[in-house]
PDB file of C-alpha atoms and ligand atoms in Angstrom:
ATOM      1  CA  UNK A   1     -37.137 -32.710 -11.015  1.00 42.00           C
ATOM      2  CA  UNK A   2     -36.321 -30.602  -8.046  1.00 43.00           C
ATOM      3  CA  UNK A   3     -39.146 -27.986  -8.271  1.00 42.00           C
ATOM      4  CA  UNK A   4     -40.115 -27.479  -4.504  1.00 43.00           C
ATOM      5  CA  UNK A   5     -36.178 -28.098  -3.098  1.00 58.00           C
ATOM      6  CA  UNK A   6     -33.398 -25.636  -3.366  1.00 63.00           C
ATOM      7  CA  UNK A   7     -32.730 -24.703  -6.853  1.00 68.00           C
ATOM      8  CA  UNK A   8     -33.155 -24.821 -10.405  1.00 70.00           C
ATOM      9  CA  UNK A   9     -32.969 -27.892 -12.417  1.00 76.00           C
ATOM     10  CA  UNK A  10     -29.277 -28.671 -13.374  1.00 80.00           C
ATOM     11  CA  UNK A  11     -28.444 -30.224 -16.897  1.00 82.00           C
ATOM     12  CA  UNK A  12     -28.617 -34.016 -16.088  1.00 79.00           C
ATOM     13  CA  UNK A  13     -32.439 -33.042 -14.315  1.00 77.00           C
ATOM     14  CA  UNK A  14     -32.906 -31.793 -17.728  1.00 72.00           C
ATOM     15  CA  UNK A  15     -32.468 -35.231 -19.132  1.00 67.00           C
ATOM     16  CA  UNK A  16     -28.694 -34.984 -20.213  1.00 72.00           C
ATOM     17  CA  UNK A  17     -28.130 -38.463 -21.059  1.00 89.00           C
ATOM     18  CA  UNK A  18     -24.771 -38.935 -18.831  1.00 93.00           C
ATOM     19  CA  UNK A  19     -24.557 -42.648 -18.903  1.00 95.00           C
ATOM     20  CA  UNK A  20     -23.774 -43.455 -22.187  1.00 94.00           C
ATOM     21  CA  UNK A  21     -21.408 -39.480 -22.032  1.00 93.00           C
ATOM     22  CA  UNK A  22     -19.365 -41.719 -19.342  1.00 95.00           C
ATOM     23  CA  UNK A  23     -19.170 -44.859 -20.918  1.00 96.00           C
ATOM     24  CA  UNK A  24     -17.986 -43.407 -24.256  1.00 93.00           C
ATOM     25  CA  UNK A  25     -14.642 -41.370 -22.862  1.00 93.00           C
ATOM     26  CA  UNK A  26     -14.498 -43.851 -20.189  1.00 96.00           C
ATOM     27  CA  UNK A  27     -10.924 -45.050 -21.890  1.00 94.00           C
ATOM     28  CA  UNK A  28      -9.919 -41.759 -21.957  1.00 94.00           C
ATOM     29  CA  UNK A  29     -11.495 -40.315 -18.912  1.00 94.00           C
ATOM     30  CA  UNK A  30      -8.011 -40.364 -16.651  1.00 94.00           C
ATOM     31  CA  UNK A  31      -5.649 -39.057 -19.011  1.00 92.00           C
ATOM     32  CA  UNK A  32      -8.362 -36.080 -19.665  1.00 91.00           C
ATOM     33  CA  UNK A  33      -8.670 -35.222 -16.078  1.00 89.00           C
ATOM     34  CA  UNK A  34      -4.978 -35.141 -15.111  1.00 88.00           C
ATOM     35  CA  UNK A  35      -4.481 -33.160 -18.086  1.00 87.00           C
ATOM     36  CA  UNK A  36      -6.935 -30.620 -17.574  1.00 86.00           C
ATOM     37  CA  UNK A  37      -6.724 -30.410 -13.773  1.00 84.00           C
ATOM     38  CA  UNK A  38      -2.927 -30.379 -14.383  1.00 88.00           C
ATOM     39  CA  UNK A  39      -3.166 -33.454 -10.797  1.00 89.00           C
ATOM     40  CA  UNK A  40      -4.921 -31.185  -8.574  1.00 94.00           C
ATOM     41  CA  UNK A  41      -7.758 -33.671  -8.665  1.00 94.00           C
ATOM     42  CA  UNK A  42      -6.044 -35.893  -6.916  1.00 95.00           C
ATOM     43  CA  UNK A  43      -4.753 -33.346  -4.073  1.00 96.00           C
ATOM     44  CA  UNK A  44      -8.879 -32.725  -3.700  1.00 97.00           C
ATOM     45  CA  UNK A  45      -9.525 -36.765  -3.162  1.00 97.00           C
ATOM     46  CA  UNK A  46      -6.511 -36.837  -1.096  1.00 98.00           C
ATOM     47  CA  UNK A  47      -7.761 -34.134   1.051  1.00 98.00           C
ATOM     48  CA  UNK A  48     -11.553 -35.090   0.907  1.00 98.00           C
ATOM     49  CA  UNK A  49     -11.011 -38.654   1.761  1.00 98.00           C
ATOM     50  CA  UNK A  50      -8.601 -38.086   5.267  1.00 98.00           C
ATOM     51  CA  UNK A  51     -11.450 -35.909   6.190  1.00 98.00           C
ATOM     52  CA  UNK A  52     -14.070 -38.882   5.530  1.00 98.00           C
ATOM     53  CA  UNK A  53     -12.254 -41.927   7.474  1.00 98.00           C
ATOM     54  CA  UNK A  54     -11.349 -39.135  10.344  1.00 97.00           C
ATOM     55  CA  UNK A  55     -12.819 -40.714  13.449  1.00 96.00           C
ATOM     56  CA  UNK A  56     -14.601 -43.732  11.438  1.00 96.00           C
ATOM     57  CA  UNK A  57     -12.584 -46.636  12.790  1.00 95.00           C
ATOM     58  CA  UNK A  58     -10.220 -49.222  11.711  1.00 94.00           C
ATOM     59  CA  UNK A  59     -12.308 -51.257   9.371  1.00 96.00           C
ATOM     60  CA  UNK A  60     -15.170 -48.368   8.254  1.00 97.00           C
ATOM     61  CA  UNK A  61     -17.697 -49.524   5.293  1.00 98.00           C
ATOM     62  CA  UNK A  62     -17.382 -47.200   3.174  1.00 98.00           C
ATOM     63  CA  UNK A  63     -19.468 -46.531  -0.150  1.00 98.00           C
ATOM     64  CA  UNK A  64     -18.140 -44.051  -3.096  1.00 98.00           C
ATOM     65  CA  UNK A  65     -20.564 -43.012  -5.111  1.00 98.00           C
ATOM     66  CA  UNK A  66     -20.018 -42.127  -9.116  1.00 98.00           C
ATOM     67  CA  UNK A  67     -16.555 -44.245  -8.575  1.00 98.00           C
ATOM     68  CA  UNK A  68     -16.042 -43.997 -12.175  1.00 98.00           C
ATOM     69  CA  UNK A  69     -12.151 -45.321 -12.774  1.00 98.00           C
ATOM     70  CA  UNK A  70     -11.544 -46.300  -9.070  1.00 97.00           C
ATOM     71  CA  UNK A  71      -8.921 -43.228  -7.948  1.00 97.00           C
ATOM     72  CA  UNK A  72     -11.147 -42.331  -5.027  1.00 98.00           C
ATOM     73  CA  UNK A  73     -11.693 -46.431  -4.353  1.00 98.00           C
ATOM     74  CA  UNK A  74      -8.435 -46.575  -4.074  1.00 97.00           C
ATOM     75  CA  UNK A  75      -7.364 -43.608  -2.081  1.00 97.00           C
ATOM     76  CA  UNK A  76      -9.386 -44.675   0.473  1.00 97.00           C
ATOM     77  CA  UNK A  77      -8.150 -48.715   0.253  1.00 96.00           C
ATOM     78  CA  UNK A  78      -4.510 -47.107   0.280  1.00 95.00           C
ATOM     79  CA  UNK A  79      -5.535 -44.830   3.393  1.00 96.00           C
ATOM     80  CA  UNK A  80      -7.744 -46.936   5.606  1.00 96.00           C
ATOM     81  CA  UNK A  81      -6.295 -50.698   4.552  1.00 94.00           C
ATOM     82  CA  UNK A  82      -8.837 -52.319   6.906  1.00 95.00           C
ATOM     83  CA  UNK A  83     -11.582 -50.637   5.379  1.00 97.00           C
ATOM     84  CA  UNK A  84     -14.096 -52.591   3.144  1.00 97.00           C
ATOM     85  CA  UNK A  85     -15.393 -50.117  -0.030  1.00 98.00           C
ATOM     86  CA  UNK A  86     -18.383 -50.398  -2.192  1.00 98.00           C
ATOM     87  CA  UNK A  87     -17.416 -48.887  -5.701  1.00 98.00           C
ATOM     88  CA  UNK A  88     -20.677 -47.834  -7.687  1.00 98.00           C
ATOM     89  CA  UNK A  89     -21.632 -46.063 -10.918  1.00 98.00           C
ATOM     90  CA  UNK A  90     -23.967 -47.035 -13.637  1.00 97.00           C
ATOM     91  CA  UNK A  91     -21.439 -46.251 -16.227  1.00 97.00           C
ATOM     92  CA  UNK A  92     -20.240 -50.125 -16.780  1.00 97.00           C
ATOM     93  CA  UNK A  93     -16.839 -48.506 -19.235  1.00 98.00           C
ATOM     94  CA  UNK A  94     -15.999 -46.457 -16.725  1.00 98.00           C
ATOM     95  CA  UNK A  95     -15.739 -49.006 -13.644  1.00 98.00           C
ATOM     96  CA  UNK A  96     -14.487 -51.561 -16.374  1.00 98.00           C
ATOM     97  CA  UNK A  97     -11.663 -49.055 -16.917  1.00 98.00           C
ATOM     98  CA  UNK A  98     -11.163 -48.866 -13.219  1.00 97.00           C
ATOM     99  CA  UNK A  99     -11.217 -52.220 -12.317  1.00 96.00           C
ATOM    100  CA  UNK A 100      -7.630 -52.563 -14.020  1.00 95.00           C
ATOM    101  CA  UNK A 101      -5.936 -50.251 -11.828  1.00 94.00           C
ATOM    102  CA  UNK A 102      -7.199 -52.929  -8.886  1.00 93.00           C
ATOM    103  CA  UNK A 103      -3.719 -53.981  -7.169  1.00 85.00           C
ATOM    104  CA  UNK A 104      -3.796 -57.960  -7.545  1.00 79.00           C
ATOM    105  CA  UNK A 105      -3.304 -58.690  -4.096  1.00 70.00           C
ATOM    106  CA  UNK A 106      -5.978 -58.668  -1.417  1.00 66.00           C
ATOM    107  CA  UNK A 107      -8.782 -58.625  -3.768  1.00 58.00           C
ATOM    108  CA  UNK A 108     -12.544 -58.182  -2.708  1.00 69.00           C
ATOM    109  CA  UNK A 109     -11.285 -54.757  -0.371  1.00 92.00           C
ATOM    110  CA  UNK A 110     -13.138 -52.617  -3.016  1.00 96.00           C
ATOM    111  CA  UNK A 111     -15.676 -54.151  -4.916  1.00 96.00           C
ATOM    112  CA  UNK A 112     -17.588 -52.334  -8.141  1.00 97.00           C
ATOM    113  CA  UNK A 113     -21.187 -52.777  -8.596  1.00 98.00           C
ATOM    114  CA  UNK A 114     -22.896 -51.449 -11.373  1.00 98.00           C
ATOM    115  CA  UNK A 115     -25.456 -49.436  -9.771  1.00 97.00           C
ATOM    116  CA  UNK A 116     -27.881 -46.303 -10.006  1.00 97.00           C
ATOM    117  CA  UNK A 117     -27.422 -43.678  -7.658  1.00 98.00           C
ATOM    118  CA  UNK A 118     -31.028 -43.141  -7.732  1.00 97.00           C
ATOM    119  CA  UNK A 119     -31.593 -46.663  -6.076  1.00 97.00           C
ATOM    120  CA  UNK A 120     -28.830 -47.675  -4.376  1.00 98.00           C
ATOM    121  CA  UNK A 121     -29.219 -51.689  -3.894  1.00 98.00           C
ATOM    122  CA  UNK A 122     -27.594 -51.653  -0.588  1.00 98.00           C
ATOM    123  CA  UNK A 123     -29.797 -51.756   3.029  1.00 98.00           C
ATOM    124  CA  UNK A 124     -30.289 -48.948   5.288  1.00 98.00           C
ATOM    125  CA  UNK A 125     -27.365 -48.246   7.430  1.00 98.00           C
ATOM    126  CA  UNK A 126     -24.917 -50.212   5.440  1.00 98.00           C
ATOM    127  CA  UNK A 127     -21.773 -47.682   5.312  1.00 98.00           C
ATOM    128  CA  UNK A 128     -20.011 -45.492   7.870  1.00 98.00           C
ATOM    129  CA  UNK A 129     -19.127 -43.298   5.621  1.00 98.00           C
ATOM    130  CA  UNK A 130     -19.889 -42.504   1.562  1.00 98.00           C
ATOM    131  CA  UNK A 131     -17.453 -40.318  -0.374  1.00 98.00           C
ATOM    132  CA  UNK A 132     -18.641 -39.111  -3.747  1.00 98.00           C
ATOM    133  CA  UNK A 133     -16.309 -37.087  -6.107  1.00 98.00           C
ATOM    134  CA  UNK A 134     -17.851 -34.883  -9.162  1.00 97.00           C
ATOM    135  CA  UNK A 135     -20.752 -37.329  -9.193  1.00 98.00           C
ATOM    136  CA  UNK A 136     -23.942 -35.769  -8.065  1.00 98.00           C
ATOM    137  CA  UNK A 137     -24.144 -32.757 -10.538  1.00 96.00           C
ATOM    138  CA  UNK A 138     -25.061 -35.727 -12.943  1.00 96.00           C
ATOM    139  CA  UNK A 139     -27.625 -36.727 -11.222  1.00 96.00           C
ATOM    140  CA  UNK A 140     -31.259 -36.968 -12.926  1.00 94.00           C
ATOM    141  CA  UNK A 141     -33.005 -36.053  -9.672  1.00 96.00           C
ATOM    142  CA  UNK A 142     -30.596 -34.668  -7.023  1.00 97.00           C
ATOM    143  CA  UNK A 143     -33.027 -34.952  -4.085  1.00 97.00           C
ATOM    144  CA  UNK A 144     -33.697 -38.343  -4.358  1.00 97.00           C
ATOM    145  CA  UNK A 145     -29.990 -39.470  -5.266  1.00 98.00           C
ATOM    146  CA  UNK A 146     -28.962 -37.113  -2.038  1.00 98.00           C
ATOM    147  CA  UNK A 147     -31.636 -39.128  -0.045  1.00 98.00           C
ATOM    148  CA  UNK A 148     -30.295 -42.042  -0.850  1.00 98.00           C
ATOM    149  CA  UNK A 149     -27.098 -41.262  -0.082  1.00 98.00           C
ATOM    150  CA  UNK A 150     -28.128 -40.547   3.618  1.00 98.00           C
ATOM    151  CA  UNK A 151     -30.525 -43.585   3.972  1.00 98.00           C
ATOM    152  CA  UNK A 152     -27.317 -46.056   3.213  1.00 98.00           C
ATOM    153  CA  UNK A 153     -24.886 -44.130   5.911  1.00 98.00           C
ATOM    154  CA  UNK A 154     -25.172 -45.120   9.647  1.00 98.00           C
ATOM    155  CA  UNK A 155     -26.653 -42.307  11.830  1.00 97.00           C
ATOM    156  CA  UNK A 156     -23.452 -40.495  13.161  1.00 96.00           C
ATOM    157  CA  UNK A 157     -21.778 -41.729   9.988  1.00 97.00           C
ATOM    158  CA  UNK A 158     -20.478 -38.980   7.189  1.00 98.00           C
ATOM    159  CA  UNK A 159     -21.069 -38.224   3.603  1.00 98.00           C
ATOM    160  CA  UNK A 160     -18.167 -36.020   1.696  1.00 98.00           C
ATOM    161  CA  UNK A 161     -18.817 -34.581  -1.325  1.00 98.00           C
ATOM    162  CA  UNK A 162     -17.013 -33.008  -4.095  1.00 98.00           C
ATOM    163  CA  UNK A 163     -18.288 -30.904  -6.731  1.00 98.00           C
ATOM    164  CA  UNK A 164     -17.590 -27.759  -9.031  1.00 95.00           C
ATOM    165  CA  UNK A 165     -20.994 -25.723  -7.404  1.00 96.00           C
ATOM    166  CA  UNK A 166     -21.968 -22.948  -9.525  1.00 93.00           C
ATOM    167  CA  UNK A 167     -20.136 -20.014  -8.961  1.00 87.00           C
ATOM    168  CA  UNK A 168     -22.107 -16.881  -6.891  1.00 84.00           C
ATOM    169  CA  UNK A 169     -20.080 -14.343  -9.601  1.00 81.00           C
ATOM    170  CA  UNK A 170     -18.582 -15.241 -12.396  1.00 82.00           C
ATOM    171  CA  UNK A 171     -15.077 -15.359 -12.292  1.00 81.00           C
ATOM    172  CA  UNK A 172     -13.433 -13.928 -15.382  1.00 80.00           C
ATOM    173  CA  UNK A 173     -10.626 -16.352 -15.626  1.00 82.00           C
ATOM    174  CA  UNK A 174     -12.099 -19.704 -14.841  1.00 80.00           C
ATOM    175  CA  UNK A 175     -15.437 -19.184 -15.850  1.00 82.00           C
ATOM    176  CA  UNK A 176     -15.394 -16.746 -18.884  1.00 83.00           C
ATOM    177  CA  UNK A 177     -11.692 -18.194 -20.245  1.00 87.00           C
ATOM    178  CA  UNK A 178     -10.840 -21.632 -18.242  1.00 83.00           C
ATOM    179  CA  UNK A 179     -14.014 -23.638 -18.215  1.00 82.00           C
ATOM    180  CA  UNK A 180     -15.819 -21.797 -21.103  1.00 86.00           C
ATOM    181  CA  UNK A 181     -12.438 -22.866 -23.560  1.00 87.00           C
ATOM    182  CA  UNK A 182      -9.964 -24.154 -22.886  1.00 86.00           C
ATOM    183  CA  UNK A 183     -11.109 -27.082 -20.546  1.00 83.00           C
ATOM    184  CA  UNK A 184     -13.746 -28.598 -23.583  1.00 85.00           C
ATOM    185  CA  UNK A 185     -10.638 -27.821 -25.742  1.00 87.00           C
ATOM    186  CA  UNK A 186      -8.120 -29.743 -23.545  1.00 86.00           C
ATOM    187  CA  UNK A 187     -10.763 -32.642 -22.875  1.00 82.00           C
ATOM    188  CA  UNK A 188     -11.445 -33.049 -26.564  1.00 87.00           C
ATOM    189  CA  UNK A 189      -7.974 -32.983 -27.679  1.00 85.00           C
ATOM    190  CA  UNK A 190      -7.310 -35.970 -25.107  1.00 83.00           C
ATOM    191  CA  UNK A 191     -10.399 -37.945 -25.060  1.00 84.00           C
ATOM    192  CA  UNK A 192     -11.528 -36.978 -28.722  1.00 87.00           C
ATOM    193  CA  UNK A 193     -15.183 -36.650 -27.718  1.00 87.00           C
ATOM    194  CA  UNK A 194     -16.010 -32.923 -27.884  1.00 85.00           C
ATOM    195  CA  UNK A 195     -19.826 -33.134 -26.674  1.00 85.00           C
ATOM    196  CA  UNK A 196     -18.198 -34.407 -22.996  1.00 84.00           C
ATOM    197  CA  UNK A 197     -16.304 -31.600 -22.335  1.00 84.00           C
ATOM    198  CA  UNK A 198     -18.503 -28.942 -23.460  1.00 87.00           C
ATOM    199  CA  UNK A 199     -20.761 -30.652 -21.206  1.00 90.00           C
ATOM    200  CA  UNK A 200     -18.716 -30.178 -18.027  1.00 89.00           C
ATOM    201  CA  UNK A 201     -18.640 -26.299 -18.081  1.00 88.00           C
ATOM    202  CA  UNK A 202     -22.222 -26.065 -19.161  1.00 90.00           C
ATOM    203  CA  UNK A 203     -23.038 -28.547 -16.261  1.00 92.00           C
ATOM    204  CA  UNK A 204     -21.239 -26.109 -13.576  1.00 92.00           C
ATOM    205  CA  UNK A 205     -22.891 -23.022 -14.833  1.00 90.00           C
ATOM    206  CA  UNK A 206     -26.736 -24.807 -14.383  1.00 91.00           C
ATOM    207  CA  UNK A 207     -25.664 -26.644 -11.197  1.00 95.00           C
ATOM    208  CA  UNK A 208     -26.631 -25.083  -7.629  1.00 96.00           C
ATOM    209  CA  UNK A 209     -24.617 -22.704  -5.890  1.00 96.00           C
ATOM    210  CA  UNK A 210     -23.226 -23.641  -2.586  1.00 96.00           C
ATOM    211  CA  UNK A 211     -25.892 -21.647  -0.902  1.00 96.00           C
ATOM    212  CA  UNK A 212     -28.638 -23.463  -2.512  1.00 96.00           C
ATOM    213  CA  UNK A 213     -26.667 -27.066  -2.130  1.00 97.00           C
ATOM    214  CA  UNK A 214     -26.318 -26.746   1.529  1.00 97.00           C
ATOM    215  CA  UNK A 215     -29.980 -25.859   1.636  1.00 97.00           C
ATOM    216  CA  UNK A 216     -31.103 -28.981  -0.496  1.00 97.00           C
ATOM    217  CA  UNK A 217     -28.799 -30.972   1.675  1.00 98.00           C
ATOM    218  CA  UNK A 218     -30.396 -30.017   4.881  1.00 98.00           C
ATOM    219  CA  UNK A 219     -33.559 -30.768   3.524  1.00 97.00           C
ATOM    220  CA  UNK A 220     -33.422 -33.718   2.804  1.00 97.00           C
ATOM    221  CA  UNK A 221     -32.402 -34.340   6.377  1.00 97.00           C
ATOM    222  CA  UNK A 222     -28.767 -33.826   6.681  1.00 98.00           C
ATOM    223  CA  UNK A 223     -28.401 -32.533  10.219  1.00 97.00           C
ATOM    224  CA  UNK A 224     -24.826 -31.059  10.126  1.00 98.00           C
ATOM    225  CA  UNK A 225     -23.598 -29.214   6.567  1.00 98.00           C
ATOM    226  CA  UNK A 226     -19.748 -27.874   6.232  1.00 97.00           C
ATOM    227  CA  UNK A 227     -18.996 -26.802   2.526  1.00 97.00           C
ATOM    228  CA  UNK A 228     -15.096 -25.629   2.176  1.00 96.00           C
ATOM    229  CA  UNK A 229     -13.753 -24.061  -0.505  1.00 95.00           C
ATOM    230  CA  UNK A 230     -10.844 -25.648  -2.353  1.00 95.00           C
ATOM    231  CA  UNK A 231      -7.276 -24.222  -3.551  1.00 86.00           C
ATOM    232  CA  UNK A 232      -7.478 -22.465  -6.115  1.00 82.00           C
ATOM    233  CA  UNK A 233      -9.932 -20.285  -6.077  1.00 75.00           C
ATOM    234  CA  UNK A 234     -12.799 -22.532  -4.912  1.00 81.00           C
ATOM    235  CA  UNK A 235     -13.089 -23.993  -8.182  1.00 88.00           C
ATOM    236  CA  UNK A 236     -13.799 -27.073  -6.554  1.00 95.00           C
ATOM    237  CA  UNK A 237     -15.888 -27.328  -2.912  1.00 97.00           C
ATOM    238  CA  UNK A 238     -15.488 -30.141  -0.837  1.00 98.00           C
ATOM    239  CA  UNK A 239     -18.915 -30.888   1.449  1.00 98.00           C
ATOM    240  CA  UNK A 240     -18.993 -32.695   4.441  1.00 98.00           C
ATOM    241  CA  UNK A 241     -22.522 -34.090   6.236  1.00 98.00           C
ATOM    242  CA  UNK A 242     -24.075 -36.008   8.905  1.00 98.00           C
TER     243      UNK A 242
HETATM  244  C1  LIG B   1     -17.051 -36.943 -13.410  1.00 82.62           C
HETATM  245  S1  LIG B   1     -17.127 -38.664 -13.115  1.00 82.62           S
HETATM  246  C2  LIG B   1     -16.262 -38.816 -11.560  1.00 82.62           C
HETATM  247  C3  LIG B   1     -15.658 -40.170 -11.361  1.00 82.62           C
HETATM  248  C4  LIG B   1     -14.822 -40.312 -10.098  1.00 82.62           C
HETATM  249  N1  LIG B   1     -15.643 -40.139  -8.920  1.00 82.62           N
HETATM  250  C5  LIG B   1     -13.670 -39.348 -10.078  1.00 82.62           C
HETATM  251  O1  LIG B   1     -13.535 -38.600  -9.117  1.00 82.62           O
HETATM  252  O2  LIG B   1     -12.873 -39.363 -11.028  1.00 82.62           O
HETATM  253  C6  LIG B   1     -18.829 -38.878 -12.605  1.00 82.62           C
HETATM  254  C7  LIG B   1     -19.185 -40.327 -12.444  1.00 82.62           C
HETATM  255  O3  LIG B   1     -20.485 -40.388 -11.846  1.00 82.62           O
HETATM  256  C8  LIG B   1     -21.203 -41.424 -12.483  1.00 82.62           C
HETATM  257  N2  LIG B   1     -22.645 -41.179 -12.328  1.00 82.62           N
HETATM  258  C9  LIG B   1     -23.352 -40.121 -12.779  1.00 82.62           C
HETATM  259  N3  LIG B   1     -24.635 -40.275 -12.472  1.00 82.62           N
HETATM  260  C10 LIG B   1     -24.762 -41.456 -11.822  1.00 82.62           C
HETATM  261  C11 LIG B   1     -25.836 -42.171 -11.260  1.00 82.62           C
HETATM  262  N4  LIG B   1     -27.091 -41.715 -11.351  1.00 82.62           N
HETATM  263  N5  LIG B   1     -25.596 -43.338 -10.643  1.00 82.62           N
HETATM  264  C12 LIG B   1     -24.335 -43.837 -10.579  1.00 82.62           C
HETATM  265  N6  LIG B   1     -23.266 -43.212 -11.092  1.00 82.62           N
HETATM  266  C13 LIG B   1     -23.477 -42.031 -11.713  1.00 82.62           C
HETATM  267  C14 LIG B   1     -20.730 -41.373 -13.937  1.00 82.62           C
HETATM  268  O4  LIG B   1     -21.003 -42.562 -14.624  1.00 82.62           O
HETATM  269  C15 LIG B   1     -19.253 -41.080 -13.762  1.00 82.62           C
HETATM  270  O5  LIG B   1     -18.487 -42.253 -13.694  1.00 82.62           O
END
């Protein structure tokens, strides 16, 4: 638990057991998100990922963190096609589900590996750059999977992160009406699984604010912290640091 850093413990540091949440609507877990982000997911990626491989080079190792089904893997293989990427999540169904959307030619430019963000099995220094997409509020212990995140990039390298941060005020449409119904209503119509989607509004509303995430971020030694707003409404906040 995250007692002494910035903020109070979200759900998954509560002991939400999000592994085996992921790899049951892991079949489902596409058609869900397009659905109830009506594509602007993808716009976010898009936008998060040309701000990642800015300045990183031709070839960058890059790591994406919580890859789940691959779109972020492969944004950034379609973007950068010299660069190498790491794909890793503990949720087996949900990188199995990925791994069919791999184009079949030049394999081994993103490779999955079934691994815990908590200890990531890769050296010190081994990326440029690490993108992570709705991942960390599901992390057991944010400090330490945060830490990790910035032992495995290069010095002068860059994480970017996106995440639904808890929300300063409530907003009456998308938290009282948006997230609070009809999201768990769209994601259980789609994937079946009602628990999941209940979970992802209850997840935002215990998560840290972006306040208290830039201030667990610099503690745990990230020099530089940027967190932008995204269209619309800052329902989603993409964070950038070094
Ligand atoms: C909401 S999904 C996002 C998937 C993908 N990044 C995307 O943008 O669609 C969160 C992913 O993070 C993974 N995840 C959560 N906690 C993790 C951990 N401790 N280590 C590795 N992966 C984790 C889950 O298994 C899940 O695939």
């Amino acid at each position: 638990m995250s007692a002494t850093l910035a903020g109070s413990p979200s759900l998954a540091e509560s002991g939400a057991d999000v592994q085996s949440m992921f790899n049951r609507v892991a079949r489902r877990y596409d058609a869900a998100n397009r659905v109830m982000s009506a594509g602007i997911d993808v716009v976010w990626r898009k936008k998060a990922i040309a701000r990642l491989l800015d300045g990183l080079g031709e070839a960058p190792r890059v790591l994406d963190l919580g890859a789940g089904t691959l779109d972020g893997a492969l944004e950034i293989a379609r973007r950068s096609p010299g660069a190498q990427v790491a794909a890793a999540d503990f949720a087996r169904e949900m990188l199995r589900a990925g791994r069919a959307k791999l184009p079949a030619e030049k394999p081994g430019r993103i490779d999955t590996h079934a691994a815990d963000g908590h200890h990531l099995p890769y050296r010190d220094d081994a990326f440029d750059g690490a993108f992570s997409a709705f991942c960390v509020r599901n992390l057991r212990d944010l400090p330490r999977g945060l830490r990790e995140l910035r032992r495995v990039v290069r010095p002068g390298g860059r994480v970017v992160i996106l995440e639904f941060l808890r929300p300063e005020r409530t907003r009456f449409f998308f938290d009282r009406i948006w997230n609070a119904h009809v999201l768990p209503l769209l994601g259980w119509a789609v994937s079946g699984d009602r628990a999941a989607y209940r979970y992802l509004p209850e997840s935002i509303a215990h998560f840290r604010s972006v306040v208290e995430f830039e201030a667990l971020l610099r503690e745990v030694g990230f020099a530089a912290v940027e967190c932008k707003p995204l269209f619309p409404s800052g329902i989603a906040t993409m964070v950038v640091a070094s």
